[in-house]
mmCIF file of C-alpha atoms and ligand atoms in Angstrom:
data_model
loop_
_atom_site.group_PDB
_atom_site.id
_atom_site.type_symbol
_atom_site.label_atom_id
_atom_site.label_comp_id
_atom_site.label_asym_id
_atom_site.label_seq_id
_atom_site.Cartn_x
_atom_site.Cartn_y
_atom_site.Cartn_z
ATOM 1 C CA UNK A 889 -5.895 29.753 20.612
ATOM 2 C CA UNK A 890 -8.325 29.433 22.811
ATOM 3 C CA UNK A 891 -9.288 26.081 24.874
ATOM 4 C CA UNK A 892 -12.449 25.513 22.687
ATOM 5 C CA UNK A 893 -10.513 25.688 19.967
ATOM 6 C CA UNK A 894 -7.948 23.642 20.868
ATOM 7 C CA UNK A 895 -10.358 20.922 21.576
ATOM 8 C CA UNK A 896 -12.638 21.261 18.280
ATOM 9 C CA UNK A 897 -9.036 21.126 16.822
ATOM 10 C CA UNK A 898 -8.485 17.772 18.705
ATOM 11 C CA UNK A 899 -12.035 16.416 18.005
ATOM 12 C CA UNK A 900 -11.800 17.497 14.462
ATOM 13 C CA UNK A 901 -8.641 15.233 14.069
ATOM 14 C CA UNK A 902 -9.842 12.421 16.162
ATOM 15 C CA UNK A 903 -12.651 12.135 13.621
ATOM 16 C CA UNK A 904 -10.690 11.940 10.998
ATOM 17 C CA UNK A 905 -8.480 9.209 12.383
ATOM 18 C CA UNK A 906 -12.019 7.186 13.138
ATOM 19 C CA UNK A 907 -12.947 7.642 9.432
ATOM 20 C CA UNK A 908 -9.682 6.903 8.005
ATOM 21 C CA UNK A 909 -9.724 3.439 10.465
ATOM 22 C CA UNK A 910 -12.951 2.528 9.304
ATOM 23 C CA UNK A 911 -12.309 2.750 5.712
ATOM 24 C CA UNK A 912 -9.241 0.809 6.298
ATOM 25 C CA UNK A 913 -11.163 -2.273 7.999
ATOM 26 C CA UNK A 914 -14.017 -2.193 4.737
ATOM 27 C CA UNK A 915 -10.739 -2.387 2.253
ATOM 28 C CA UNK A 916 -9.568 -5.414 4.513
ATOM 29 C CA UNK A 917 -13.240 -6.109 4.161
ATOM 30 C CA UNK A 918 -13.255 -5.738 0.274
ATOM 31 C CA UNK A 919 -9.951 -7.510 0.129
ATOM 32 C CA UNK A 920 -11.198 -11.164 1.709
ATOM 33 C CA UNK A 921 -14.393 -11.283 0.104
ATOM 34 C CA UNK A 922 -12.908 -10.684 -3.473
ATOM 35 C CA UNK A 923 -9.973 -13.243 -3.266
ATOM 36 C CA UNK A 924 -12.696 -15.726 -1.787
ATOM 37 C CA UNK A 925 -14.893 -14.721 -5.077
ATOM 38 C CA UNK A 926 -12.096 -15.313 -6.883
ATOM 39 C CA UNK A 927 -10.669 -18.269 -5.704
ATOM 40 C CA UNK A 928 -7.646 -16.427 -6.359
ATOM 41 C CA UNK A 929 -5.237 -13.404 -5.239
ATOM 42 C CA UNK A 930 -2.875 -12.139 -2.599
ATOM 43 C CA UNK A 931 -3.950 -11.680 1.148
ATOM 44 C CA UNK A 932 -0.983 -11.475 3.314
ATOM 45 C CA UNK A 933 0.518 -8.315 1.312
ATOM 46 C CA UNK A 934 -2.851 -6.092 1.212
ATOM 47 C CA UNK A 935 -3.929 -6.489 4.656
ATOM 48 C CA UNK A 936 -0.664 -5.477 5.633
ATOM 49 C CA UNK A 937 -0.590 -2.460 3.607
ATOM 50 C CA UNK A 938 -4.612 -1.372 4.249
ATOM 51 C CA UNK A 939 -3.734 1.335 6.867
ATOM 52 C CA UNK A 940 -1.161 3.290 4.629
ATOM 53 C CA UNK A 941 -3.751 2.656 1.362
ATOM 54 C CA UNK A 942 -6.632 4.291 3.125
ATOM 55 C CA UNK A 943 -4.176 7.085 4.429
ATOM 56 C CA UNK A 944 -3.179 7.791 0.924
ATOM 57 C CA UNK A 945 -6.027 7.501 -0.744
ATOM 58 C CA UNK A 946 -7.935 9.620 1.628
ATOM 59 C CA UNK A 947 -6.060 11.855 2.701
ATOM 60 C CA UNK A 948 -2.431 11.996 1.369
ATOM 61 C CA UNK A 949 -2.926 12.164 -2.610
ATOM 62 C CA UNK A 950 -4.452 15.243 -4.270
ATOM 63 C CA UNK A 951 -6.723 13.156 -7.104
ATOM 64 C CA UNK A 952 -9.576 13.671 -8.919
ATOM 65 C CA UNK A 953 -11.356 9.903 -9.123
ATOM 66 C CA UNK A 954 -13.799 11.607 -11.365
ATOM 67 C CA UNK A 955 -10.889 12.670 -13.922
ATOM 68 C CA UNK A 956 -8.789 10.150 -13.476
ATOM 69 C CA UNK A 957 -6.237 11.604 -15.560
ATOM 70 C CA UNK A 958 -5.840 15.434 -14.538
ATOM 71 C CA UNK A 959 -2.493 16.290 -15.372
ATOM 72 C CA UNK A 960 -1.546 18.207 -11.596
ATOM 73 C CA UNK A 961 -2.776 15.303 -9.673
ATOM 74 C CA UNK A 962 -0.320 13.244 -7.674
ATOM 75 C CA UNK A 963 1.337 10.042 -8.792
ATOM 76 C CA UNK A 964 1.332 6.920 -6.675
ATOM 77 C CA UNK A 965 3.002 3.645 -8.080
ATOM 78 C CA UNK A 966 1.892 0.718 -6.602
ATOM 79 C CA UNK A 967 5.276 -1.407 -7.150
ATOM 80 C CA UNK A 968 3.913 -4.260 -4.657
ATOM 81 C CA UNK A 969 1.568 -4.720 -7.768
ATOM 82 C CA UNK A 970 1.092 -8.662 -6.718
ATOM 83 C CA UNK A 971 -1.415 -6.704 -3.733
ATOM 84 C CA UNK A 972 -3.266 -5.200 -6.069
ATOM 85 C CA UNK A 973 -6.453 -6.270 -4.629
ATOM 86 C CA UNK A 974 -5.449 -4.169 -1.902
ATOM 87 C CA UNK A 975 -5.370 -0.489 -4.264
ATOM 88 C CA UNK A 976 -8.066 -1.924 -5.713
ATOM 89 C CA UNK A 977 -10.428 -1.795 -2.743
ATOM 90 C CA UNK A 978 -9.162 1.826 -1.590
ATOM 91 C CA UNK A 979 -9.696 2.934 -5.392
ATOM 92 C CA UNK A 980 -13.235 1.751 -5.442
ATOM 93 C CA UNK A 981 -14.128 3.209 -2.157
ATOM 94 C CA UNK A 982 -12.971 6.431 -3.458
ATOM 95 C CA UNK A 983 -15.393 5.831 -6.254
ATOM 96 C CA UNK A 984 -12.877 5.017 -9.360
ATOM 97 C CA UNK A 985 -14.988 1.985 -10.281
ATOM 98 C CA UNK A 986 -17.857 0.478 -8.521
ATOM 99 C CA UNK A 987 -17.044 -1.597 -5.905
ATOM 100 C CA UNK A 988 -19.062 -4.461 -7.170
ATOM 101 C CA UNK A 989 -16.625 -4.550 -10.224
ATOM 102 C CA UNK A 990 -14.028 -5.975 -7.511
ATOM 103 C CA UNK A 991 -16.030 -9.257 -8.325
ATOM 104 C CA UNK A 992 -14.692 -9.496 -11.738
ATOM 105 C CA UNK A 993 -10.760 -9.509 -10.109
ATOM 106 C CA UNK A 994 -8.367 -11.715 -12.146
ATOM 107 C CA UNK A 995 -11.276 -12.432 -14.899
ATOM 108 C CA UNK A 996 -9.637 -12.088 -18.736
ATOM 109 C CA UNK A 997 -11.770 -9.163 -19.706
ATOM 110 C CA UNK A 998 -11.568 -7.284 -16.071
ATOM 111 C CA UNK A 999 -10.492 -3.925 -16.051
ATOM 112 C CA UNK A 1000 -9.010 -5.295 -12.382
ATOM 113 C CA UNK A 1001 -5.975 -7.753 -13.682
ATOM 114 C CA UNK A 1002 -4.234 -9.545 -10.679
ATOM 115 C CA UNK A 1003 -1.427 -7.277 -11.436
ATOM 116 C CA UNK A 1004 -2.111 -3.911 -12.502
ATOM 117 C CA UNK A 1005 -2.369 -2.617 -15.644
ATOM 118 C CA UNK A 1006 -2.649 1.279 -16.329
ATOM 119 C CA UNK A 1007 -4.029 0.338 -19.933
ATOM 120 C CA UNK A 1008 -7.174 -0.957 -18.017
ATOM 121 C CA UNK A 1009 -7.727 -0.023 -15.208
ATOM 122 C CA UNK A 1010 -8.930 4.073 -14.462
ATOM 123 C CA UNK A 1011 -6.234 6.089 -12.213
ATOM 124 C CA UNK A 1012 -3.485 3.933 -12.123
ATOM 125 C CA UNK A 1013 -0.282 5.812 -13.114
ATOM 126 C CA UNK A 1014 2.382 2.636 -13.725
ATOM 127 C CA UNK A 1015 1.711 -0.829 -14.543
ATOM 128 C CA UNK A 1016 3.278 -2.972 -11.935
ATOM 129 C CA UNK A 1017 3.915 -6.488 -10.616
ATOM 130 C CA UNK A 1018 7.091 -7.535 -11.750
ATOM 131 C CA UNK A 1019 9.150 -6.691 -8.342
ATOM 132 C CA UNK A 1020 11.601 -4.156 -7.863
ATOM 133 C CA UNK A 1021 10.417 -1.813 -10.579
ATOM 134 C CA UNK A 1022 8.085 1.130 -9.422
ATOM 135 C CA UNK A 1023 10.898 3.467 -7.683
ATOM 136 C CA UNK A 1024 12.462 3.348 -10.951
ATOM 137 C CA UNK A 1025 9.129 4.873 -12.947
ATOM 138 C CA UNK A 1026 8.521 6.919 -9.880
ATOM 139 C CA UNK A 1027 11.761 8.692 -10.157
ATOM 140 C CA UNK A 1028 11.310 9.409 -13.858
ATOM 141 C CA UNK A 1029 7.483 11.135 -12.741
ATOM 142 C CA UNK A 1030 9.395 12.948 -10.334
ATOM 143 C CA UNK A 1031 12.237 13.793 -12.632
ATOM 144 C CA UNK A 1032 9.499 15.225 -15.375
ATOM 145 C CA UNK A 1033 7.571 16.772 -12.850
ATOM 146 C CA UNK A 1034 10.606 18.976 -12.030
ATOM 147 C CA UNK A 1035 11.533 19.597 -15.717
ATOM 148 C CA UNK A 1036 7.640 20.602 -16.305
ATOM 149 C CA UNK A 1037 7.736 22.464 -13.287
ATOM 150 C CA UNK A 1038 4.391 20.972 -12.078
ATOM 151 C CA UNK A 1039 3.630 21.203 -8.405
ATOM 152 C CA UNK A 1040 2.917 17.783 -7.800
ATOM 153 C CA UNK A 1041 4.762 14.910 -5.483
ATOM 154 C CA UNK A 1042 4.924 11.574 -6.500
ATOM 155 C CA UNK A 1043 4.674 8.448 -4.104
ATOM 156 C CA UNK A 1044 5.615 4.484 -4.729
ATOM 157 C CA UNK A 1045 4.869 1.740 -2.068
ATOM 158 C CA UNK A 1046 7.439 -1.379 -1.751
ATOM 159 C CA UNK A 1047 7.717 -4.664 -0.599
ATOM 160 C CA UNK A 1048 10.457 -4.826 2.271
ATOM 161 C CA UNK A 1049 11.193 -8.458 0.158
ATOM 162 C CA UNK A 1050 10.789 -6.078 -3.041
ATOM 163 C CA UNK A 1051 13.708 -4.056 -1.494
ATOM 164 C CA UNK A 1052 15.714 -7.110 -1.683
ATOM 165 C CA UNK A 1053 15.951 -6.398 -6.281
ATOM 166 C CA UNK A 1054 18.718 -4.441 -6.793
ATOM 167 C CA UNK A 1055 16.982 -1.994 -9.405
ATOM 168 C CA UNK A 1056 15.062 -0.469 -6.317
ATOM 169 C CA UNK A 1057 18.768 1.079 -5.420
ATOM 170 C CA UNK A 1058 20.013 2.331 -8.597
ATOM 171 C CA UNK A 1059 16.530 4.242 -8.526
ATOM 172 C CA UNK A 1060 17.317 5.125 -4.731
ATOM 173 C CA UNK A 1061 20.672 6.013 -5.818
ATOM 174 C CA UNK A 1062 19.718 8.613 -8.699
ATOM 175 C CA UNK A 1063 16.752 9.905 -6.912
ATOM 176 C CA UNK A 1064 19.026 11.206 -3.969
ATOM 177 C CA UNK A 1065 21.856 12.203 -6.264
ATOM 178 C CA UNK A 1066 18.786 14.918 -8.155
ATOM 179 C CA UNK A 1067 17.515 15.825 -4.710
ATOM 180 C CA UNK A 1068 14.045 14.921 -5.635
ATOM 181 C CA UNK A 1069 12.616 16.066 -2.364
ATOM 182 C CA UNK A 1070 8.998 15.837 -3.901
ATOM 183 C CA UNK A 1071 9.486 11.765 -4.344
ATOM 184 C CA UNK A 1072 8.169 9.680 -1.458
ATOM 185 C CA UNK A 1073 8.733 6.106 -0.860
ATOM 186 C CA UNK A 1074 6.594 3.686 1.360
ATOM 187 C CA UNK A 1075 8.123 0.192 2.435
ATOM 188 C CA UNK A 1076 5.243 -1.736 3.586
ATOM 189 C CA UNK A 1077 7.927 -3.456 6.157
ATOM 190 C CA UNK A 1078 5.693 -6.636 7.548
ATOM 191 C CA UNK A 1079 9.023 -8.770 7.628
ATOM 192 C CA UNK A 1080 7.768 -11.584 4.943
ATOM 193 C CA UNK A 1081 8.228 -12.043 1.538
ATOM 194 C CA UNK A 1082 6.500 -15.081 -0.164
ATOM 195 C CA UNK A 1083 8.659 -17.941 1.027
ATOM 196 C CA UNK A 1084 12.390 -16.225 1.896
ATOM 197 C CA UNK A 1085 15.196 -18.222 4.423
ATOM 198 C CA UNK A 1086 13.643 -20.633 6.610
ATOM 199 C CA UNK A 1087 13.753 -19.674 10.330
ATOM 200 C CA UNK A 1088 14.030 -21.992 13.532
ATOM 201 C CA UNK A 1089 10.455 -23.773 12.590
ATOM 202 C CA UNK A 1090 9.606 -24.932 9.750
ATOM 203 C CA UNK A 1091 6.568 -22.557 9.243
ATOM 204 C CA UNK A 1092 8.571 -19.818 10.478
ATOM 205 C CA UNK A 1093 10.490 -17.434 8.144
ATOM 206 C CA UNK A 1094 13.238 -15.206 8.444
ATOM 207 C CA UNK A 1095 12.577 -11.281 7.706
ATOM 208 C CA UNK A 1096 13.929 -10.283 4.395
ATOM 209 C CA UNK A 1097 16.386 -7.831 6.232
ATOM 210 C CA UNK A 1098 18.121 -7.882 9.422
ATOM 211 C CA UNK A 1099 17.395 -6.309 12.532
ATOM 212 C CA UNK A 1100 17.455 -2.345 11.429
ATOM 213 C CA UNK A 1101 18.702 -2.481 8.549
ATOM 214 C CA UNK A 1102 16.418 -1.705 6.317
ATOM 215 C CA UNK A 1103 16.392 1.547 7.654
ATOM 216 C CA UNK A 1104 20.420 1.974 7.366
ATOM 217 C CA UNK A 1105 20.146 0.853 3.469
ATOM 218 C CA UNK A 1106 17.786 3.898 2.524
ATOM 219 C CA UNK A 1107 19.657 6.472 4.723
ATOM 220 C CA UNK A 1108 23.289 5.227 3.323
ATOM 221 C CA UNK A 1109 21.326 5.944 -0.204
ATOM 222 C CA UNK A 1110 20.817 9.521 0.793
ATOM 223 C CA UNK A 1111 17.276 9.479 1.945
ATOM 224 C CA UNK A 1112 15.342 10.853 4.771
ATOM 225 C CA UNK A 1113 13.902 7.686 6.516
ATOM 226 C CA UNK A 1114 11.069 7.969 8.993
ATOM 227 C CA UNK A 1115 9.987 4.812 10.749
ATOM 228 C CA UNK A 1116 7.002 4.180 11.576
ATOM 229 C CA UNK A 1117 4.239 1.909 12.973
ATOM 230 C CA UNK A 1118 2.133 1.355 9.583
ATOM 231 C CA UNK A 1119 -0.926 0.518 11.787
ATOM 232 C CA UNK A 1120 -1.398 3.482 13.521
ATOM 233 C CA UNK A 1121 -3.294 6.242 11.648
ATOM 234 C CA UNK A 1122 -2.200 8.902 13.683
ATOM 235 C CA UNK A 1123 1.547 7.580 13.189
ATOM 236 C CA UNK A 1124 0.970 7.224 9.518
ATOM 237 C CA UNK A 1125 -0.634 10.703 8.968
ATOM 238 C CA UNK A 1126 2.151 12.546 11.279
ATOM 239 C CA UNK A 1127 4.791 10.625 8.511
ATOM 240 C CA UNK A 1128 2.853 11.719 5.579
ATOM 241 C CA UNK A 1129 2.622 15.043 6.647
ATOM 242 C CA UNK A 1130 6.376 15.363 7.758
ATOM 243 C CA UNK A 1131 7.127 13.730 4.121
ATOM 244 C CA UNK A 1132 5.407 16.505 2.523
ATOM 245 C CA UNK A 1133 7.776 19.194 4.151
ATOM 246 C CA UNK A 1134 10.650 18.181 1.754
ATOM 247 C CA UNK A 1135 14.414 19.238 2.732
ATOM 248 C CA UNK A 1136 16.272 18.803 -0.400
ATOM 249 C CA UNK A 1137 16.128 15.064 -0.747
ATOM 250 C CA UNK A 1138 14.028 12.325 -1.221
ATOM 251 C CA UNK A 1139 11.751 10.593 1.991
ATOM 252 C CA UNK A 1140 11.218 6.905 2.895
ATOM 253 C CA UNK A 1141 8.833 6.021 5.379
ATOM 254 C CA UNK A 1142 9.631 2.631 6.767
ATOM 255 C CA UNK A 1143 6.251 1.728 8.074
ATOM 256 C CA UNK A 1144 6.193 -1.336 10.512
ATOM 257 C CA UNK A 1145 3.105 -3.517 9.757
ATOM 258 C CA UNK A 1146 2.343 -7.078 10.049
ATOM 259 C CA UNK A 1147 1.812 -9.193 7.294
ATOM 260 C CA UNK A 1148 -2.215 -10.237 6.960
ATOM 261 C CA UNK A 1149 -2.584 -7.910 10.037
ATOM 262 C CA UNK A 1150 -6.721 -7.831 10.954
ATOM 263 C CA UNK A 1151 -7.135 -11.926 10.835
ATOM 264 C CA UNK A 1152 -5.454 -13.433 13.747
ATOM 265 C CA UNK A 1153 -4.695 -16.799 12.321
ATOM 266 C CA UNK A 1154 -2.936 -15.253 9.140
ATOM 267 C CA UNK A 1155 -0.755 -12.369 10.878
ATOM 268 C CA UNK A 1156 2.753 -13.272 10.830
ATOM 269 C CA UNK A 1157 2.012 -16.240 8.519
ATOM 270 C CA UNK A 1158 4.157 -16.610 5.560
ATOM 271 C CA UNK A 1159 1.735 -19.111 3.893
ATOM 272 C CA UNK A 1160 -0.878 -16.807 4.156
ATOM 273 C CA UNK A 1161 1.237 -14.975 1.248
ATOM 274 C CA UNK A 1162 -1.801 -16.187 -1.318
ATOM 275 C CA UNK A 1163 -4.306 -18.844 -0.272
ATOM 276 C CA UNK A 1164 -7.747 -19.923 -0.810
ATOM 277 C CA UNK A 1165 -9.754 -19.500 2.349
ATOM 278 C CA UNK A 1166 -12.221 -22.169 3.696
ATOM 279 C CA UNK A 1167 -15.536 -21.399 4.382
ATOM 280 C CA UNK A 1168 -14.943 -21.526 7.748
ATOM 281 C CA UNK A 1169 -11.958 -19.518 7.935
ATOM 282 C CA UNK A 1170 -13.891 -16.928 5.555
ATOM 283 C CA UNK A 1171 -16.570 -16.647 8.335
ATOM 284 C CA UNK A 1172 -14.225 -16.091 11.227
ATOM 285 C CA UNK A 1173 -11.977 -13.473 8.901
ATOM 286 C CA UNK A 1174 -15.617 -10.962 8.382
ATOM 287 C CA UNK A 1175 -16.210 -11.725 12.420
ATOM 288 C CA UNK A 1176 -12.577 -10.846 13.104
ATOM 289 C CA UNK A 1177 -13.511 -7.845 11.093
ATOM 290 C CA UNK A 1178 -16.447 -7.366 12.346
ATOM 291 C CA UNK A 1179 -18.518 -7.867 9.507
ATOM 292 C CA UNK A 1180 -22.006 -9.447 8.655
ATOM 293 C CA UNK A 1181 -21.762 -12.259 5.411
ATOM 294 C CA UNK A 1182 -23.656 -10.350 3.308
ATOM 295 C CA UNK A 1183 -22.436 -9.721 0.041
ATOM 296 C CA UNK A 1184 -20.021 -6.366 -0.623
ATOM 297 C CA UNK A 1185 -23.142 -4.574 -2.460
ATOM 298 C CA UNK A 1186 -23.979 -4.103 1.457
ATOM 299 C CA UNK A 1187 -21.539 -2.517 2.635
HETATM 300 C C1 TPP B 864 10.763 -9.771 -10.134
HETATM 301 C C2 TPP B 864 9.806 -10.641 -9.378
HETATM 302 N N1 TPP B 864 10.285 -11.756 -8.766
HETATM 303 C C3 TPP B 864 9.430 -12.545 -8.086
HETATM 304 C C4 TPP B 864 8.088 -12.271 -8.024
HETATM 305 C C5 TPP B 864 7.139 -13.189 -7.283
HETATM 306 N N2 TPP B 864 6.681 -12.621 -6.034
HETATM 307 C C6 TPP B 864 5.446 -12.065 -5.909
HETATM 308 S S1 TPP B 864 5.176 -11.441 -4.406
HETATM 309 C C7 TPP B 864 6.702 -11.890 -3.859
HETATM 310 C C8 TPP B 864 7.143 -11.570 -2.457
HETATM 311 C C9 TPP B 864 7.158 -10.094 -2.218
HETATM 312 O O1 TPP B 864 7.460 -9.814 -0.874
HETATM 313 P P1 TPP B 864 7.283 -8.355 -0.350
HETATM 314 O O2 TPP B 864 7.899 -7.409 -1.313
HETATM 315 O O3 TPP B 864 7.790 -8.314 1.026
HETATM 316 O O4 TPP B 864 5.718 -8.133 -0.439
HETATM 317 P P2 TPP B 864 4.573 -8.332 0.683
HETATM 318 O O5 TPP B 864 5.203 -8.964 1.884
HETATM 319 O O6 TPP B 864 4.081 -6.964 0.989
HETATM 320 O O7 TPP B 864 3.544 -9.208 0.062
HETATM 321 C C10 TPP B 864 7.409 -12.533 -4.862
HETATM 322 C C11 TPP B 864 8.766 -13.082 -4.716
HETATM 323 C C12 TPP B 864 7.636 -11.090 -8.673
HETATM 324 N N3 TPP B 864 6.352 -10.713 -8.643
HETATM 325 N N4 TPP B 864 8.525 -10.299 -9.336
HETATM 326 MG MG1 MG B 865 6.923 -8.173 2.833
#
């Protein structure tokens, strides 16, 4: 190739990155101003996971938002369903729904329930919320996939507390034991849960799993496990991409993220789990983000 190429190769893929960043910081956007709308909803858990969203729903999953339902599209189960305002935001910006419907979040006749519901809500592929779940309905996509011989992969992101329910291994179990190398798992690993074992402090917390072994669990289940830093597009496209080349068994990508990351004083803050913000803390959450206060409709 020759040097010009190379570097519209490199400029072509430094763009995308950009892009991919910038619709990551408008679903942390998205994410604040809704829960502050609401007076109600999860923080912590979707600003952690905001990188890998706008990866997947960007880049990584071949869907149709304008037919939500076509049968070859990929499946994604969103078994951290409690950050649903999270895969809201990314499914809005990819034009699912308007993104002013975000505004009706948690409201009884919203198609946008705090925890999802596939009977409501367009594109969702598994109703979810209840922890520990998703792998489990992900495997079975997977599984009929196969039998239907459909060319599709199916992907479910996971609390690193969620990976704490036992039913998340007897799906990592049966998943390895089929080979379902077209099955990819996401652990959104930000080392809180929503209270978990005190630590030295008494706002401190300790990580739902020990030093590395999170990572040991999945590959003594038979995965492939890929760690990576969850913030850091390039990282988290290079995983998706090496995910994709499947070798006969399921993958895990173990992404390292920090809970509420994008809002200094709720990073690494347990109690930032679900919390009402104060209008002052609102204000310095779009500056952090570096966002005017204008209402979403702007954006
Ligand atoms: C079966 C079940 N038990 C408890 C809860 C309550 N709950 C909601 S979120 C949460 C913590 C989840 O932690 P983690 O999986 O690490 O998610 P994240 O840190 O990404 O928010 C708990 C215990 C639940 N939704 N489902
Ligand atoms: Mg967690």
């Amino acid at each position: 190739m020759s040097a010009t190429a190379t570097d519209g190769a490199e400029i072509a893929r430094r763009a995308e990155i950009a892009r991919l960043e910038e619709i990551a910081r408008r679903i942390r956007v998205a994410v604040i101003r809704t829960v502050d709308h609401a007076k109600g909803g999860h923080l912590g858990g979707p600003l952690s996971a905001a990188d890998l969203l706008a990866a997947l729903y960007f880049r990584v999953l071949r869907i149709r938002p304008a037919e939500p339902a076509w049968p070859e599209r990929d499946r994604f189960v969103f078994s951290k369903g409690h950050s649903s305002i999270g895969l809201y935001a990314a499914m809005a910006l990819r034009g699912y729904f308007p993104l002013d419907e975000l505004f009706t979040f948690d409201a009884p006749d919203s198609r946008l329930q705090v925890h999802p519901d596939m009977t409501r809500t367009p594109g969702l592929d598994m109703s979810t919320g209840s922890l520990g779940m998703g792998l489990s309905a992900a495997l079975g996509m997977a599984l009929g996939a196969r039998l239907l011989g459909r060319d599709l992969r199916t992907y479910a992101m996971l609390g690193d507390g969620e990976c704490q329910e036992g039913q998340v291994w007897e799906a990592a179990f049966v998943a390895s034991r089929y080979g379902l190398d077209r099955l990819i798992a996401v652990v959104d690993h930000n080392r809180l849960q929503q209270y978990g074992w005190q630590g030295a402090a008494p706002e401190e917390r300790l990580p739902p799993h020990g030093p590395g072994e999170l990572a040991a669990k999945w590959k003594a289940f038979g995965w492939r496990t890929l760690e990576l830093d969850g913030h850091d597009m390039a990282a988290i496209l290079g995983a998706f991409d090496a995910a994709a080349q499947g070798e006969g068994r399921p993958t895990v990508l173990i992404a390292d993220t920090v809970k509420g990351r994008g809002v200094s004083f709720m990073e690494g803050k347990f109690y930032w789990h679900t919390r009402i913000l104060k209008p002052e803390e609102f204000a310095q959450a779009m500056a952090e983000l570096g966002e005017p206060l204008e209402a979403m409709a702007a954006q």
